[in-house]
Amino acid sequence: MPDTIVIGIDGATYDLIDPWVQDGKLPNFARYLEEGVSSELETTYPPLTAPAWVSFMTGCNPGRHGVYDFLSSDDDSSEVVDHNSIKTDTLWSILSSQNRRQGLVNVPVTFPPPEVEGHVLSGSLSSSDPTESGHPSDLIEQLEQEVDRDWWYHDTSGQTPSKPLQYFQEHYDKNEAMAEYTLHMLEEYDYEFFMVLFDLVDSISHFFWHYMDETHPYHEERGEEFSDAILKAYQFIDDFLGQLDEKIGPDTDVVLMSDHGFGPIEYMVNLNNFFRERGLLEMKKGPSTLIKQGLRRLGITPTRLVKMAETVGLDFLAFALPKSLRNQIIGAMGDYSDVNWDQTVCYSKGHMGQVHLTEQYKSEPELYREKREEVARELRENLRHPETDEPVISEIYFREEIYEGPYLEDAPDLFLEMMDFRCIAYPLFSGGKDLFIRHIQEGRYANHRMNGIFCGRGPSFEAGNRFTGASIVDLAPTLLYLQDLPVHQNMDGTLLEEALTDERLQDSPPERKDYDLGDEPSDGDFPDDDSAQKEARERLEGLGYLG
């Protein structure tokens, strides 16, 4: 068995785990917390999946690794980030440089798969072609034969939560396959480090929260199969921990972690509509743009059309269309190509309140600061709750307040926290005429929070202690230490010494080292065509990240 095993639980939060442990509903989580050490895990700001996982695997803030969201930050680019977008050394590249054999299963932003010493099954935005998504290239086909179960990304169509129970079962089955592959790989192959990421908790929390949460403004009573769906997702992980414990020995350190927490959302705001109203974003005047604007003013949007089809039982027609055609229809309803950039001050891109100034305001530092303050002032004073007229903005951060590093200038210029994360932004440009919308695409009623989880159990960890102050960037340094390696000198994170036993720290005093792996640590081979980019966008659309 590996010396170190990491169980990633996308979206897990102690806000739910702790009370369910107290109620006896998660016995294996209870044992891990009793026998190990734990802390809430502060994630990257804002709590976004892609930068959080890259910060985990690099030990760096986004200003050093260069990934700020699923999509690139350019004005009109829609390129999905991948492993080659990472601009610093990763945990995997360091482990391979030190001849540590590793296995990685479903870790986000590992496509194209890095050429590690060991095995990689790429994460959520991988290609449906198994020869492109595994390392070595024949790994997935080999595992399919050995496990006698299909790899879970052959179908990239993206499930829709318009049929909740079907959606739950499809995601459950996918994660069940991940668990089977993981246990098989641990039994049949030799690794020194192993990690698997389960995404069931995140997928179900987004769309089932309002069934569970009686305080949610859109709470629905639909029976236990709906209200207990999130609990069942956590119990799936709990059962897996029990199966894992039957296989590992006393010398294995196990880390449980998540990339962010979770909580309810009430509104989605179309920030680009707000900027248009305030004269900060201008559209082109051509006939095509005017037609698209007219359709949006009438409330005719792709999401609205799908909802109308669902109402009359014809939603299958929308999903029967080829995805390429659906994407063309969505683009035809309005996108960044309709923006008059010369007359635009700022725009929003991303669902967590990321705001960008246009390039003409970035050349002169004084002009940049002035325009950024102007945008912040407009948002604080004029973005108001549609019912209470209270300010929506909880906090506004300028990028240098939360990031540092050589890629700081690639970051959005402002970050908005709205209604303490109970309000999120429409992720791209289209979205109809409304400023505030009740929910994101396909009825998403919960989203990410800053408080993920960390728990370490095994011979290196203290027992029964809950401490504070852990950050997601601290995990890569700590995992290197557990592999008896120095912490990378370039990492922002630090070793979580408060999680470790005094004996371990005395026997192996922490060290730092510059591994000097070169300028291009990300070395996955990307497919020659753009099929993987298209599939990645389609999966993000299916999850609601692109509106």
PDB file of C-alpha atoms in Angstrom, residues 42-323:
ATOM      1  CA  GLU A  42      -9.470  27.836   3.712  1.00  0.00           C
ATOM      2  CA  THR A  43      -9.561  27.741  -0.066  1.00  0.00           C
ATOM      3  CA  THR A  44      -8.487  30.217  -2.728  1.00  0.00           C
ATOM      4  CA  TYR A  45     -10.479  33.419  -3.080  1.00  0.00           C
ATOM      5  CA  PRO A  46     -13.011  33.287  -4.565  1.00  0.00           C
ATOM      6  CA  PRO A  47     -13.897  29.623  -3.965  1.00  0.00           C
ATOM      7  CA  LEU A  48     -13.611  28.350  -7.535  1.00  0.00           C
ATOM      8  CA  THR A  49     -12.928  24.749  -8.488  1.00  0.00           C
ATOM      9  CA  ALA A  50     -10.122  25.097 -11.037  1.00  0.00           C
ATOM     10  CA  PRO A  51      -7.832  27.553  -9.177  1.00  0.00           C
ATOM     11  CA  ALA A  52      -8.489  25.771  -5.883  1.00  0.00           C
ATOM     12  CA  TRP A  53      -7.331  22.404  -7.190  1.00  0.00           C
ATOM     13  CA  VAL A  54      -4.322  23.940  -8.915  1.00  0.00           C
ATOM     14  CA  SER A  55      -3.426  25.733  -5.665  1.00  0.00           C
ATOM     15  CA  PHE A  56      -3.711  22.369  -3.905  1.00  0.00           C
ATOM     16  CA  MET A  57      -1.366  20.639  -6.340  1.00  0.00           C
ATOM     17  CA  THR A  58       1.192  23.474  -6.514  1.00  0.00           C
ATOM     18  CA  GLY A  59       1.125  24.933  -2.999  1.00  0.00           C
ATOM     19  CA  CYS A  60       0.865  28.350  -4.668  1.00  0.00           C
ATOM     20  CA  ASN A  61      -1.681  31.125  -4.966  1.00  0.00           C
ATOM     21  CA  PRO A  62      -3.066  31.795  -8.475  1.00  0.00           C
ATOM     22  CA  GLY A  63      -0.645  34.700  -8.915  1.00  0.00           C
ATOM     23  CA  ARG A  64       2.126  32.096  -9.093  1.00  0.00           C
ATOM     24  CA  HIS A  65       0.400  29.265 -10.960  1.00  0.00           C
ATOM     25  CA  GLY A  66      -1.660  31.386 -13.388  1.00  0.00           C
ATOM     26  CA  VAL A  67      -5.061  29.623 -13.223  1.00  0.00           C
ATOM     27  CA  TYR A  68      -7.973  31.829 -12.127  1.00  0.00           C
ATOM     28  CA  ASP A  69     -11.054  29.980 -13.394  1.00  0.00           C
ATOM     29  CA  PHE A  70     -12.151  27.230 -15.777  1.00  0.00           C
ATOM     30  CA  LEU A  71     -11.902  29.736 -18.644  1.00  0.00           C
ATOM     31  CA  SER A  72      -8.988  31.946 -19.628  1.00  0.00           C
ATOM     32  CA  SER A  73      -9.217  35.621 -18.647  1.00  0.00           C
ATOM     33  CA  ASP A  74      -8.816  37.177 -22.110  1.00  0.00           C
ATOM     34  CA  ASP A  75     -11.472  39.656 -23.296  1.00  0.00           C
ATOM     35  CA  ASP A  76     -13.132  37.390 -25.846  1.00  0.00           C
ATOM     36  CA  SER A  77     -11.408  34.047 -25.304  1.00  0.00           C
ATOM     37  CA  SER A  78     -13.326  31.010 -24.136  1.00  0.00           C
ATOM     38  CA  GLU A  79     -10.452  28.562 -23.878  1.00  0.00           C
ATOM     39  CA  VAL A  80     -10.861  26.041 -21.073  1.00  0.00           C
ATOM     40  CA  VAL A  81      -7.804  25.737 -18.848  1.00  0.00           C
ATOM     41  CA  ASP A  82      -5.967  22.420 -18.680  1.00  0.00           C
ATOM     42  CA  HIS A  83      -2.871  20.940 -17.094  1.00  0.00           C
ATOM     43  CA  ASN A  84      -0.640  22.798 -19.528  1.00  0.00           C
ATOM     44  CA  SER A  85      -2.101  26.093 -18.227  1.00  0.00           C
ATOM     45  CA  ILE A  86      -0.279  25.591 -14.924  1.00  0.00           C
ATOM     46  CA  LYS A  87       2.839  27.757 -14.863  1.00  0.00           C
ATOM     47  CA  THR A  88       4.735  26.325 -11.918  1.00  0.00           C
ATOM     48  CA  ASP A  89       5.808  22.943 -10.582  1.00  0.00           C
ATOM     49  CA  THR A  90       3.131  20.555  -9.349  1.00  0.00           C
ATOM     50  CA  LEU A  91       3.158  17.991  -6.595  1.00  0.00           C
ATOM     51  CA  TRP A  92       3.130  15.298  -9.284  1.00  0.00           C
ATOM     52  CA  SER A  93       6.125  16.694 -11.150  1.00  0.00           C
ATOM     53  CA  ILE A  94       8.142  16.964  -7.929  1.00  0.00           C
ATOM     54  CA  LEU A  95       7.249  13.434  -6.825  1.00  0.00           C
ATOM     55  CA  SER A  96       8.202  12.061 -10.248  1.00  0.00           C
ATOM     56  CA  SER A  97      11.506  13.951 -10.196  1.00  0.00           C
ATOM     57  CA  GLN A  98      12.278  12.140  -6.940  1.00  0.00           C
ATOM     58  CA  ASN A  99      11.266   8.752  -8.367  1.00  0.00           C
ATOM     59  CA  ARG A 100       8.115   8.440  -6.285  1.00  0.00           C
ATOM     60  CA  ARG A 101       5.617   6.164  -8.022  1.00  0.00           C
ATOM     61  CA  GLN A 102       2.106   7.623  -7.888  1.00  0.00           C
ATOM     62  CA  GLY A 103      -1.465   6.953  -8.959  1.00  0.00           C
ATOM     63  CA  LEU A 104      -3.909   9.780  -9.713  1.00  0.00           C
ATOM     64  CA  VAL A 105      -7.622   9.188 -10.325  1.00  0.00           C
ATOM     65  CA  ASN A 106     -10.041  11.924 -11.452  1.00  0.00           C
ATOM     66  CA  VAL A 107      -8.062  14.864 -10.056  1.00  0.00           C
ATOM     67  CA  PRO A 108      -9.274  18.096 -11.724  1.00  0.00           C
ATOM     68  CA  VAL A 109      -6.963  19.937 -14.136  1.00  0.00           C
ATOM     69  CA  THR A 110      -4.906  16.832 -14.888  1.00  0.00           C
ATOM     70  CA  PHE A 111      -5.811  16.717 -18.572  1.00  0.00           C
ATOM     71  CA  PRO A 112      -3.828  16.176 -20.665  1.00  0.00           C
ATOM     72  CA  PRO A 113      -2.395  13.646 -18.211  1.00  0.00           C
ATOM     73  CA  PRO A 114       1.049  14.609 -16.899  1.00  0.00           C
ATOM     74  CA  GLU A 115       3.732  12.072 -17.650  1.00  0.00           C
ATOM     75  CA  VAL A 116       4.324  11.032 -14.068  1.00  0.00           C
ATOM     76  CA  GLU A 117       6.172   8.083 -12.649  1.00  0.00           C
ATOM     77  CA  GLY A 118       3.088   5.891 -12.356  1.00  0.00           C
ATOM     78  CA  HIS A 119      -0.536   6.123 -13.516  1.00  0.00           C
ATOM     79  CA  VAL A 120      -2.984   8.966 -14.258  1.00  0.00           C
ATOM     80  CA  LEU A 121      -6.694   8.865 -15.057  1.00  0.00           C
ATOM     81  CA  SER A 122      -7.427  12.494 -15.888  1.00  0.00           C
ATOM     82  CA  GLY A 123     -10.109  14.502 -14.105  1.00  0.00           C
ATOM     83  CA  SER A 124     -13.440  16.021 -14.977  1.00  0.00           C
ATOM     84  CA  LEU A 125     -12.549  17.978 -18.142  1.00  0.00           C
ATOM     85  CA  SER A 126     -10.713  15.166 -19.887  1.00  0.00           C
ATOM     86  CA  SER A 127     -11.311  13.816 -23.373  1.00  0.00           C
ATOM     87  CA  SER A 128     -13.779  10.981 -23.938  1.00  0.00           C
ATOM     88  CA  ASP A 129     -10.991   9.211 -25.848  1.00  0.00           C
ATOM     89  CA  PRO A 130      -9.369   6.916 -23.252  1.00  0.00           C
ATOM     90  CA  THR A 131      -6.042   6.907 -25.080  1.00  0.00           C
ATOM     91  CA  GLU A 132      -5.855  10.700 -24.554  1.00  0.00           C
ATOM     92  CA  SER A 133      -7.028  10.755 -20.931  1.00  0.00           C
ATOM     93  CA  GLY A 134      -4.834   8.116 -19.328  1.00  0.00           C
ATOM     94  CA  HIS A 135      -1.122   7.783 -18.687  1.00  0.00           C
ATOM     95  CA  PRO A 136       0.191   5.561 -20.043  1.00  0.00           C
ATOM     96  CA  SER A 137      -2.131   5.798 -23.042  1.00  0.00           C
ATOM     97  CA  ASP A 138      -3.387   2.204 -22.760  1.00  0.00           C
ATOM     98  CA  LEU A 139      -4.077   2.449 -19.009  1.00  0.00           C
ATOM     99  CA  ILE A 140      -7.840   3.034 -19.162  1.00  0.00           C
ATOM    100  CA  GLU A 141      -8.505   0.205 -21.625  1.00  0.00           C
ATOM    101  CA  GLN A 142      -6.374  -2.075 -19.467  1.00  0.00           C
ATOM    102  CA  LEU A 143      -8.265  -1.138 -16.298  1.00  0.00           C
ATOM    103  CA  GLU A 144     -11.638  -1.562 -18.016  1.00  0.00           C
ATOM    104  CA  GLN A 145     -10.722  -5.170 -18.731  1.00  0.00           C
ATOM    105  CA  GLU A 146      -9.288  -5.809 -15.255  1.00  0.00           C
ATOM    106  CA  VAL A 147     -12.191  -4.218 -13.340  1.00  0.00           C
ATOM    107  CA  ASP A 148     -14.853  -5.289 -15.869  1.00  0.00           C
ATOM    108  CA  ARG A 149     -16.502  -1.874 -15.698  1.00  0.00           C
ATOM    109  CA  ASP A 150     -16.498   0.979 -18.174  1.00  0.00           C
ATOM    110  CA  TRP A 151     -14.487   4.130 -17.546  1.00  0.00           C
ATOM    111  CA  TRP A 152     -16.840   6.928 -16.488  1.00  0.00           C
ATOM    112  CA  TYR A 153     -16.019   9.596 -19.136  1.00  0.00           C
ATOM    113  CA  HIS A 154     -16.930   7.717 -22.315  1.00  0.00           C
ATOM    114  CA  ASP A 155     -20.185   9.692 -22.323  1.00  0.00           C
ATOM    115  CA  THR A 156     -19.471  13.433 -22.213  1.00  0.00           C
ATOM    116  CA  SER A 157     -23.043  14.544 -22.890  1.00  0.00           C
ATOM    117  CA  GLY A 158     -23.429  15.963 -19.391  1.00  0.00           C
ATOM    118  CA  GLN A 159     -26.322  14.967 -17.162  1.00  0.00           C
ATOM    119  CA  THR A 160     -29.170  17.412 -16.635  1.00  0.00           C
ATOM    120  CA  PRO A 161     -30.754  17.861 -13.208  1.00  0.00           C
ATOM    121  CA  SER A 162     -34.161  18.517 -14.812  1.00  0.00           C
ATOM    122  CA  LYS A 163     -34.792  14.871 -13.831  1.00  0.00           C
ATOM    123  CA  PRO A 164     -33.326  14.876 -10.301  1.00  0.00           C
ATOM    124  CA  LEU A 165     -33.442  11.180  -9.451  1.00  0.00           C
ATOM    125  CA  GLN A 166     -31.912  10.174 -12.781  1.00  0.00           C
ATOM    126  CA  TYR A 167     -29.256  12.857 -12.292  1.00  0.00           C
ATOM    127  CA  PHE A 168     -28.460  11.515  -8.816  1.00  0.00           C
ATOM    128  CA  GLN A 169     -28.184   7.925 -10.009  1.00  0.00           C
ATOM    129  CA  GLU A 170     -25.929   8.781 -12.948  1.00  0.00           C
ATOM    130  CA  HIS A 171     -23.507  10.664 -10.708  1.00  0.00           C
ATOM    131  CA  TYR A 172     -23.682   7.956  -8.052  1.00  0.00           C
ATOM    132  CA  ASP A 173     -22.844   5.272 -10.632  1.00  0.00           C
ATOM    133  CA  LYS A 174     -19.940   7.338 -11.956  1.00  0.00           C
ATOM    134  CA  ASN A 175     -18.422   7.729  -8.481  1.00  0.00           C
ATOM    135  CA  GLU A 176     -19.043   4.068  -7.734  1.00  0.00           C
ATOM    136  CA  ALA A 177     -16.912   3.243 -10.775  1.00  0.00           C
ATOM    137  CA  MET A 178     -14.179   5.572  -9.481  1.00  0.00           C
ATOM    138  CA  ALA A 179     -14.225   3.715  -6.167  1.00  0.00           C
ATOM    139  CA  GLU A 180     -13.929   0.319  -7.884  1.00  0.00           C
ATOM    140  CA  TYR A 181     -11.019   1.478 -10.018  1.00  0.00           C
ATOM    141  CA  THR A 182      -9.301   2.995  -6.992  1.00  0.00           C
ATOM    142  CA  LEU A 183      -9.548  -0.111  -4.807  1.00  0.00           C
ATOM    143  CA  HIS A 184      -8.403  -2.290  -7.709  1.00  0.00           C
ATOM    144  CA  MET A 185      -5.394  -0.083  -8.438  1.00  0.00           C
ATOM    145  CA  LEU A 186      -4.399  -0.023  -4.781  1.00  0.00           C
ATOM    146  CA  GLU A 187      -4.544  -3.816  -4.638  1.00  0.00           C
ATOM    147  CA  GLU A 188      -2.861  -4.626  -7.936  1.00  0.00           C
ATOM    148  CA  TYR A 189      -0.199  -1.924  -8.386  1.00  0.00           C
ATOM    149  CA  ASP A 190       2.611  -0.544  -6.264  1.00  0.00           C
ATOM    150  CA  TYR A 191       2.504   3.168  -5.425  1.00  0.00           C
ATOM    151  CA  GLU A 192       4.173   5.380  -2.878  1.00  0.00           C
ATOM    152  CA  PHE A 193       1.568   8.154  -3.303  1.00  0.00           C
ATOM    153  CA  PHE A 194      -2.049   7.807  -4.402  1.00  0.00           C
ATOM    154  CA  MET A 195      -4.935  10.242  -4.829  1.00  0.00           C
ATOM    155  CA  VAL A 196      -8.541   9.928  -5.917  1.00  0.00           C
ATOM    156  CA  LEU A 197     -11.105  12.724  -6.254  1.00  0.00           C
ATOM    157  CA  PHE A 198     -14.811  11.978  -5.768  1.00  0.00           C
ATOM    158  CA  ASP A 199     -17.152  14.647  -7.157  1.00  0.00           C
ATOM    159  CA  LEU A 200     -20.486  13.223  -5.984  1.00  0.00           C
ATOM    160  CA  VAL A 201     -20.893  15.568  -2.994  1.00  0.00           C
ATOM    161  CA  ASP A 202     -20.306  18.659  -5.139  1.00  0.00           C
ATOM    162  CA  SER A 203     -22.587  17.519  -7.966  1.00  0.00           C
ATOM    163  CA  ILE A 204     -25.482  16.680  -5.648  1.00  0.00           C
ATOM    164  CA  SER A 205     -25.068  19.661  -3.303  1.00  0.00           C
ATOM    165  CA  HIS A 206     -25.468  22.143  -6.160  1.00  0.00           C
ATOM    166  CA  PHE A 207     -28.884  20.877  -7.164  1.00  0.00           C
ATOM    167  CA  PHE A 208     -30.433  19.189  -4.099  1.00  0.00           C
ATOM    168  CA  TRP A 209     -29.619  21.696  -1.342  1.00  0.00           C
ATOM    169  CA  HIS A 210     -33.056  23.304  -1.285  1.00  0.00           C
ATOM    170  CA  TYR A 211     -34.702  19.924  -0.712  1.00  0.00           C
ATOM    171  CA  MET A 212     -32.579  19.396   2.420  1.00  0.00           C
ATOM    172  CA  ASP A 213     -32.438  22.964   3.787  1.00  0.00           C
ATOM    173  CA  GLU A 214     -35.764  23.961   5.327  1.00  0.00           C
ATOM    174  CA  THR A 215     -34.543  27.564   5.690  1.00  0.00           C
ATOM    175  CA  HIS A 216     -33.836  27.921   1.971  1.00  0.00           C
ATOM    176  CA  PRO A 217     -36.266  30.397   0.363  1.00  0.00           C
ATOM    177  CA  TYR A 218     -37.023  27.815  -2.342  1.00  0.00           C
ATOM    178  CA  HIS A 219     -37.280  24.788  -0.062  1.00  0.00           C
ATOM    179  CA  GLU A 220     -39.370  21.991  -1.573  1.00  0.00           C
ATOM    180  CA  GLU A 221     -40.885  19.019   0.228  1.00  0.00           C
ATOM    181  CA  ARG A 222     -40.330  16.093  -2.136  1.00  0.00           C
ATOM    182  CA  GLY A 223     -39.774  13.161   0.228  1.00  0.00           C
ATOM    183  CA  GLU A 224     -36.665  11.497   1.657  1.00  0.00           C
ATOM    184  CA  GLU A 225     -35.274  10.497  -1.721  1.00  0.00           C
ATOM    185  CA  PHE A 226     -34.768  14.223  -2.377  1.00  0.00           C
ATOM    186  CA  SER A 227     -34.187  15.604   1.136  1.00  0.00           C
ATOM    187  CA  ASP A 228     -31.592  12.917   1.972  1.00  0.00           C
ATOM    188  CA  ALA A 229     -29.764  13.028  -1.377  1.00  0.00           C
ATOM    189  CA  ILE A 230     -26.819  15.065  -0.042  1.00  0.00           C
ATOM    190  CA  LEU A 231     -26.584  12.851   3.045  1.00  0.00           C
ATOM    191  CA  LYS A 232     -26.493   9.807   0.750  1.00  0.00           C
ATOM    192  CA  ALA A 233     -23.628  11.389  -1.183  1.00  0.00           C
ATOM    193  CA  TYR A 234     -21.641  11.780   2.050  1.00  0.00           C
ATOM    194  CA  GLN A 235     -22.592   8.244   3.112  1.00  0.00           C
ATOM    195  CA  PHE A 236     -21.171   6.973  -0.180  1.00  0.00           C
ATOM    196  CA  ILE A 237     -17.817   8.496   0.821  1.00  0.00           C
ATOM    197  CA  ASP A 238     -18.235   7.133   4.335  1.00  0.00           C
ATOM    198  CA  ASP A 239     -18.763   3.608   2.961  1.00  0.00           C
ATOM    199  CA  PHE A 240     -15.697   3.977   0.737  1.00  0.00           C
ATOM    200  CA  LEU A 241     -13.583   4.953   3.773  1.00  0.00           C
ATOM    201  CA  GLY A 242     -14.719   1.747   5.458  1.00  0.00           C
ATOM    202  CA  GLN A 243     -13.728  -0.320   2.402  1.00  0.00           C
ATOM    203  CA  LEU A 244     -10.377   1.460   2.211  1.00  0.00           C
ATOM    204  CA  ASP A 245      -9.607   0.757   5.853  1.00  0.00           C
ATOM    205  CA  GLU A 246     -10.030  -2.964   5.235  1.00  0.00           C
ATOM    206  CA  LYS A 247      -7.139  -2.810   2.757  1.00  0.00           C
ATOM    207  CA  ILE A 248      -4.591  -0.363   4.157  1.00  0.00           C
ATOM    208  CA  GLY A 249      -2.120  -1.138   6.912  1.00  0.00           C
ATOM    209  CA  PRO A 250      -1.151   0.801  10.041  1.00  0.00           C
ATOM    210  CA  ASP A 251       1.756   2.546   8.305  1.00  0.00           C
ATOM    211  CA  THR A 252      -0.348   4.448   5.747  1.00  0.00           C
ATOM    212  CA  ASP A 253      -1.164   8.130   6.226  1.00  0.00           C
ATOM    213  CA  VAL A 254      -4.589   9.068   4.827  1.00  0.00           C
ATOM    214  CA  VAL A 255      -5.605  12.658   4.105  1.00  0.00           C
ATOM    215  CA  LEU A 256      -9.213  13.697   3.515  1.00  0.00           C
ATOM    216  CA  MET A 257      -9.646  17.112   1.910  1.00  0.00           C
ATOM    217  CA  SER A 258     -11.992  19.256  -0.137  1.00  0.00           C
ATOM    218  CA  ASP A 259     -11.394  22.191  -2.425  1.00  0.00           C
ATOM    219  CA  HIS A 260     -14.177  24.335  -0.935  1.00  0.00           C
ATOM    220  CA  GLY A 261     -17.264  24.190   1.233  1.00  0.00           C
ATOM    221  CA  PHE A 262     -20.929  24.683   0.349  1.00  0.00           C
ATOM    222  CA  GLY A 263     -23.911  26.828   1.153  1.00  0.00           C
ATOM    223  CA  PRO A 264     -27.225  28.076  -0.258  1.00  0.00           C
ATOM    224  CA  ILE A 265     -27.676  30.672  -2.985  1.00  0.00           C
ATOM    225  CA  GLU A 266     -30.756  32.798  -3.567  1.00  0.00           C
ATOM    226  CA  TYR A 267     -29.967  34.936  -6.597  1.00  0.00           C
ATOM    227  CA  MET A 268     -27.843  35.156  -9.672  1.00  0.00           C
ATOM    228  CA  VAL A 269     -26.988  38.650 -10.919  1.00  0.00           C
ATOM    229  CA  ASN A 270     -26.189  39.500 -14.517  1.00  0.00           C
ATOM    230  CA  LEU A 271     -23.298  41.882 -13.872  1.00  0.00           C
ATOM    231  CA  ASN A 272     -22.865  42.680 -17.555  1.00  0.00           C
ATOM    232  CA  ASN A 273     -26.442  43.951 -17.649  1.00  0.00           C
ATOM    233  CA  PHE A 274     -25.625  46.131 -14.638  1.00  0.00           C
ATOM    234  CA  PHE A 275     -22.536  47.517 -16.369  1.00  0.00           C
ATOM    235  CA  ARG A 276     -24.602  48.290 -19.459  1.00  0.00           C
ATOM    236  CA  GLU A 277     -27.172  50.152 -17.364  1.00  0.00           C
ATOM    237  CA  ARG A 278     -24.423  52.210 -15.715  1.00  0.00           C
ATOM    238  CA  GLY A 279     -22.710  53.094 -19.004  1.00  0.00           C
ATOM    239  CA  LEU A 280     -19.641  50.972 -18.285  1.00  0.00           C
ATOM    240  CA  LEU A 281     -20.212  48.411 -21.060  1.00  0.00           C
ATOM    241  CA  GLU A 282     -21.299  49.276 -24.603  1.00  0.00           C
ATOM    242  CA  MET A 283     -22.651  47.003 -27.290  1.00  0.00           C
ATOM    243  CA  LYS A 284     -22.083  47.208 -31.017  1.00  0.00           C
ATOM    244  CA  LYS A 285     -24.812  48.884 -33.083  1.00  0.00           C
ATOM    245  CA  GLY A 286     -25.058  46.447 -35.995  1.00  0.00           C
ATOM    246  CA  PRO A 287     -28.312  44.688 -36.949  1.00  0.00           C
ATOM    247  CA  SER A 288     -27.172  41.308 -35.629  1.00  0.00           C
ATOM    248  CA  THR A 289     -26.464  42.728 -32.180  1.00  0.00           C
ATOM    249  CA  LEU A 290     -29.747  44.667 -32.141  1.00  0.00           C
ATOM    250  CA  ILE A 291     -31.709  41.510 -32.961  1.00  0.00           C
ATOM    251  CA  LYS A 292     -29.997  39.622 -30.145  1.00  0.00           C
ATOM    252  CA  GLN A 293     -30.693  42.461 -27.711  1.00  0.00           C
ATOM    253  CA  GLY A 294     -34.336  42.480 -28.763  1.00  0.00           C
ATOM    254  CA  LEU A 295     -34.643  38.762 -28.099  1.00  0.00           C
ATOM    255  CA  ARG A 296     -33.082  39.174 -24.651  1.00  0.00           C
ATOM    256  CA  ARG A 297     -35.438  42.060 -23.810  1.00  0.00           C
ATOM    257  CA  LEU A 298     -38.331  39.737 -24.647  1.00  0.00           C
ATOM    258  CA  GLY A 299     -36.848  37.184 -22.280  1.00  0.00           C
ATOM    259  CA  ILE A 300     -35.995  34.748 -25.076  1.00  0.00           C
ATOM    260  CA  THR A 301     -32.826  33.010 -23.935  1.00  0.00           C
ATOM    261  CA  PRO A 302     -31.555  29.412 -24.304  1.00  0.00           C
ATOM    262  CA  THR A 303     -32.154  28.687 -20.620  1.00  0.00           C
ATOM    263  CA  ARG A 304     -35.695  30.137 -20.754  1.00  0.00           C
ATOM    264  CA  LEU A 305     -36.489  28.062 -23.852  1.00  0.00           C
ATOM    265  CA  VAL A 306     -35.326  24.858 -22.136  1.00  0.00           C
ATOM    266  CA  LYS A 307     -37.445  25.680 -19.084  1.00  0.00           C
ATOM    267  CA  MET A 308     -40.494  26.263 -21.278  1.00  0.00           C
ATOM    268  CA  ALA A 309     -39.865  22.946 -23.016  1.00  0.00           C
ATOM    269  CA  GLU A 310     -39.660  21.186 -19.650  1.00  0.00           C
ATOM    270  CA  THR A 311     -43.020  22.666 -18.633  1.00  0.00           C
ATOM    271  CA  VAL A 312     -44.784  21.026 -21.567  1.00  0.00           C
ATOM    272  CA  GLY A 313     -42.735  17.833 -21.469  1.00  0.00           C
ATOM    273  CA  LEU A 314     -40.620  18.564 -24.538  1.00  0.00           C
ATOM    274  CA  ASP A 315     -37.247  19.125 -22.865  1.00  0.00           C
ATOM    275  CA  PHE A 316     -35.934  15.984 -24.554  1.00  0.00           C
ATOM    276  CA  LEU A 317     -35.988  17.912 -27.846  1.00  0.00           C
ATOM    277  CA  ALA A 318     -33.407  20.415 -26.567  1.00  0.00           C
ATOM    278  CA  PHE A 319     -31.065  17.699 -25.413  1.00  0.00           C
ATOM    279  CA  ALA A 320     -31.588  15.684 -28.588  1.00  0.00           C
ATOM    280  CA  LEU A 321     -29.899  18.440 -30.581  1.00  0.00           C
ATOM    281  CA  PRO A 322     -26.198  17.923 -31.298  1.00  0.00           C
ATOM    282  CA  LYS A 323     -24.120  19.857 -28.794  1.00  0.00           C
TER     283      LYS A 323
END
